[in-house]
C-alpha cells in the first residue's frame, strides 16, 4: 500500500471468538497501540465483541484491571442458572456484567467505529450490529448456544456470532477498513483434549495455591439452592463423571470451537486479512475466565511474534 497525502488509511481489527481465551484481545490491542497501530474500526464476534466494545468505548485499560481480579466466586455471581429457555444460563446477570465494563450507549455514539456479529438461530445467517443499543449487540454476539439462552432482537432469536463468522474480517472491510488485522483464538485447539489440559492446570495450581478448587466444586455451591436434589445429576451431565467421560459443557464448547476453527480457515482463505495474530492458548480452558493474566500476556506475545510484519504494515500506511 502506498502512502497518500490526502487520505489516511483506516486500520481495522477483527476480534475472534474463543470464550475465556478472548482476554488475549486486551493484550493484543494494547501492544498494537504501542507499535503505533491503533485500530479505527473494530469488528467483534462473541468474546471479541465484548472486548471490542470496551476498546471502542475507551475502556480497555479499565477492563484489563478488572478481569485480572476475577475469581470464580466473582464469576459465579454473574451466572443465573435456569432449566428453561434453550440454555442453562439465563444471561440477565451476564448483561449486568457487560454493562459494568463497556459504555451503555448507542453504537453510533462511540468514540470508535464498532460492529458485532450474531447468528440468526432460524436461518443460520450472520447478523451485523453497526448501530443501535451496544449492550443488546454484545449480549446477542456472546450467546453460546446450549449454554446461554438465546436473545430475541427484532423478532429474531440470536445466538453466538462465532457460529457464522468467528473472525469477522468481512464485517471489518464492509465498515471501511483499508487494512485488517485478524485475531484467531482457535487455531491451535483442534486435537487438544480440554479435560486433560484442565487436569494439568489443576495439578499445577495445587503447587501454587492449595486452596484452588476444581471447577465442578466451585460451581456446585453456586447452584445448590437452585437444583438441590437434582444437583449431582446435573453436575455429572454438565462436567462428566471422570477424566475419560466429557460432560455437556466440554462437548458443547469443544464442538463449537472445532467448527469455528474450520469455518475460520475457510472464510479467511476467501477473504484474507493483511495480518493474522494467533495466540497459543490451547492450554487454557474455555471457561477459565479467572486466568485473564495468562491470556493477556499471550496476546502480547502473539503481537511480538509478528512484530516485523506489523512494523512493515505500519510503515507503509
mmCIF file of C-alpha atoms in Angstrom, residues 207-312:
data_model
loop_
_atom_site.group_PDB
_atom_site.id
_atom_site.type_symbol
_atom_site.label_atom_id
_atom_site.label_comp_id
_atom_site.label_asym_id
_atom_site.label_seq_id
_atom_site.Cartn_x
_atom_site.Cartn_y
_atom_site.Cartn_z
ATOM 1 C CA UNK A 207 1.612 -26.419 43.708
ATOM 2 C CA UNK A 208 0.936 -22.693 43.759
ATOM 3 C CA UNK A 209 -2.415 -22.482 45.562
ATOM 4 C CA UNK A 210 -3.657 -25.364 47.669
ATOM 5 C CA UNK A 211 -6.974 -23.602 48.193
ATOM 6 C CA UNK A 212 -7.900 -23.680 44.471
ATOM 7 C CA UNK A 213 -10.930 -25.915 43.917
ATOM 8 C CA UNK A 214 -11.824 -27.869 40.772
ATOM 9 C CA UNK A 215 -14.368 -26.194 38.532
ATOM 10 C CA UNK A 216 -17.091 -28.721 39.406
ATOM 11 C CA UNK A 217 -16.796 -27.959 43.117
ATOM 12 C CA UNK A 218 -16.761 -24.214 42.521
ATOM 13 C CA UNK A 219 -19.977 -24.361 40.541
ATOM 14 C CA UNK A 220 -21.598 -26.877 42.885
ATOM 15 C CA UNK A 221 -22.051 -24.458 45.759
ATOM 16 C CA UNK A 222 -23.483 -21.801 43.446
ATOM 17 C CA UNK A 223 -26.301 -23.956 42.106
ATOM 18 C CA UNK A 224 -27.113 -25.829 45.325
ATOM 19 C CA UNK A 225 -30.084 -23.639 46.172
ATOM 20 C CA UNK A 226 -31.498 -23.791 42.651
ATOM 21 C CA UNK A 227 -31.223 -27.505 41.960
ATOM 22 C CA UNK A 228 -30.833 -29.129 45.389
ATOM 23 C CA UNK A 229 -31.887 -32.774 44.891
ATOM 24 C CA UNK A 230 -31.000 -32.762 41.184
ATOM 25 C CA UNK A 231 -27.619 -31.113 41.721
ATOM 26 C CA UNK A 232 -25.397 -34.189 41.419
ATOM 27 C CA UNK A 233 -27.206 -35.451 38.324
ATOM 28 C CA UNK A 234 -26.916 -32.006 36.762
ATOM 29 C CA UNK A 235 -23.226 -31.658 37.600
ATOM 30 C CA UNK A 236 -22.397 -35.101 36.222
ATOM 31 C CA UNK A 237 -24.130 -34.304 32.960
ATOM 32 C CA UNK A 238 -22.527 -30.870 32.824
ATOM 33 C CA UNK A 239 -18.924 -31.811 33.627
ATOM 34 C CA UNK A 240 -18.759 -35.597 33.101
ATOM 35 C CA UNK A 241 -18.216 -38.249 35.733
ATOM 36 C CA UNK A 242 -14.480 -38.851 35.266
ATOM 37 C CA UNK A 243 -11.446 -37.826 33.228
ATOM 38 C CA UNK A 244 -12.421 -40.095 30.335
ATOM 39 C CA UNK A 245 -16.041 -39.032 30.060
ATOM 40 C CA UNK A 246 -16.604 -35.463 28.838
ATOM 41 C CA UNK A 247 -19.646 -33.617 30.114
ATOM 42 C CA UNK A 248 -22.160 -31.460 28.309
ATOM 43 C CA UNK A 249 -20.163 -28.281 28.794
ATOM 44 C CA UNK A 250 -16.951 -29.687 27.318
ATOM 45 C CA UNK A 251 -18.732 -31.407 24.437
ATOM 46 C CA UNK A 252 -20.652 -28.237 23.593
ATOM 47 C CA UNK A 253 -17.727 -25.848 23.862
ATOM 48 C CA UNK A 254 -15.183 -28.091 22.153
ATOM 49 C CA UNK A 255 -17.549 -28.920 19.292
ATOM 50 C CA UNK A 256 -18.309 -25.267 18.699
ATOM 51 C CA UNK A 257 -14.630 -24.352 18.703
ATOM 52 C CA UNK A 258 -13.713 -27.138 16.267
ATOM 53 C CA UNK A 259 -16.464 -25.925 13.963
ATOM 54 C CA UNK A 260 -15.285 -22.328 14.340
ATOM 55 C CA UNK A 261 -11.697 -23.262 13.522
ATOM 56 C CA UNK A 262 -12.759 -24.962 10.277
ATOM 57 C CA UNK A 263 -15.076 -22.102 9.370
ATOM 58 C CA UNK A 264 -12.373 -19.528 10.120
ATOM 59 C CA UNK A 265 -9.894 -21.267 7.819
ATOM 60 C CA UNK A 266 -12.442 -21.376 5.023
ATOM 61 C CA UNK A 267 -13.576 -17.783 5.348
ATOM 62 C CA UNK A 268 -10.094 -16.311 5.683
ATOM 63 C CA UNK A 269 -8.960 -18.261 2.628
ATOM 64 C CA UNK A 270 -11.610 -16.445 0.628
ATOM 65 C CA UNK A 271 -11.201 -13.081 2.363
ATOM 66 C CA UNK A 272 -7.671 -12.990 3.816
ATOM 67 C CA UNK A 273 -6.723 -10.303 6.320
ATOM 68 C CA UNK A 274 -3.484 -8.364 5.970
ATOM 69 C CA UNK A 275 -2.114 -9.774 9.244
ATOM 70 C CA UNK A 276 -3.223 -12.770 11.331
ATOM 71 C CA UNK A 277 -2.413 -12.894 15.039
ATOM 72 C CA UNK A 278 -2.762 -16.343 16.634
ATOM 73 C CA UNK A 279 -2.311 -16.520 20.407
ATOM 74 C CA UNK A 280 -1.264 -20.005 21.533
ATOM 75 C CA UNK A 281 -3.828 -20.754 24.231
ATOM 76 C CA UNK A 282 -4.788 -24.423 23.885
ATOM 77 C CA UNK A 283 -3.588 -24.962 27.460
ATOM 78 C CA UNK A 284 -6.223 -22.547 28.739
ATOM 79 C CA UNK A 285 -9.682 -23.970 29.412
ATOM 80 C CA UNK A 286 -12.565 -22.402 27.546
ATOM 81 C CA UNK A 287 -14.297 -21.438 30.806
ATOM 82 C CA UNK A 288 -11.228 -20.321 32.745
ATOM 83 C CA UNK A 289 -12.186 -16.667 32.819
ATOM 84 C CA UNK A 290 -10.237 -16.310 36.069
ATOM 85 C CA UNK A 291 -6.947 -16.855 34.191
ATOM 86 C CA UNK A 292 -7.034 -13.464 32.480
ATOM 87 C CA UNK A 293 -3.395 -12.604 33.164
ATOM 88 C CA UNK A 294 -2.226 -15.694 31.242
ATOM 89 C CA UNK A 295 -4.391 -14.892 28.218
ATOM 90 C CA UNK A 296 -3.460 -11.199 28.185
ATOM 91 C CA UNK A 297 0.263 -11.933 28.281
ATOM 92 C CA UNK A 298 -0.023 -14.445 25.444
ATOM 93 C CA UNK A 299 -1.941 -11.835 23.489
ATOM 94 C CA UNK A 300 1.018 -9.501 23.871
ATOM 95 C CA UNK A 301 3.405 -12.302 22.909
ATOM 96 C CA UNK A 302 1.450 -13.001 19.716
ATOM 97 C CA UNK A 303 1.953 -9.375 18.678
ATOM 98 C CA UNK A 304 5.666 -9.602 19.397
ATOM 99 C CA UNK A 305 5.971 -12.723 17.243
ATOM 100 C CA UNK A 306 4.516 -10.774 14.324
ATOM 101 C CA UNK A 307 6.349 -7.544 15.086
ATOM 102 C CA UNK A 308 8.376 -7.337 11.832
ATOM 103 C CA UNK A 309 5.260 -7.763 9.677
ATOM 104 C CA UNK A 310 3.306 -5.306 11.792
ATOM 105 C CA UNK A 311 6.048 -2.707 11.558
ATOM 106 C CA UNK A 312 6.145 -3.078 7.773
#
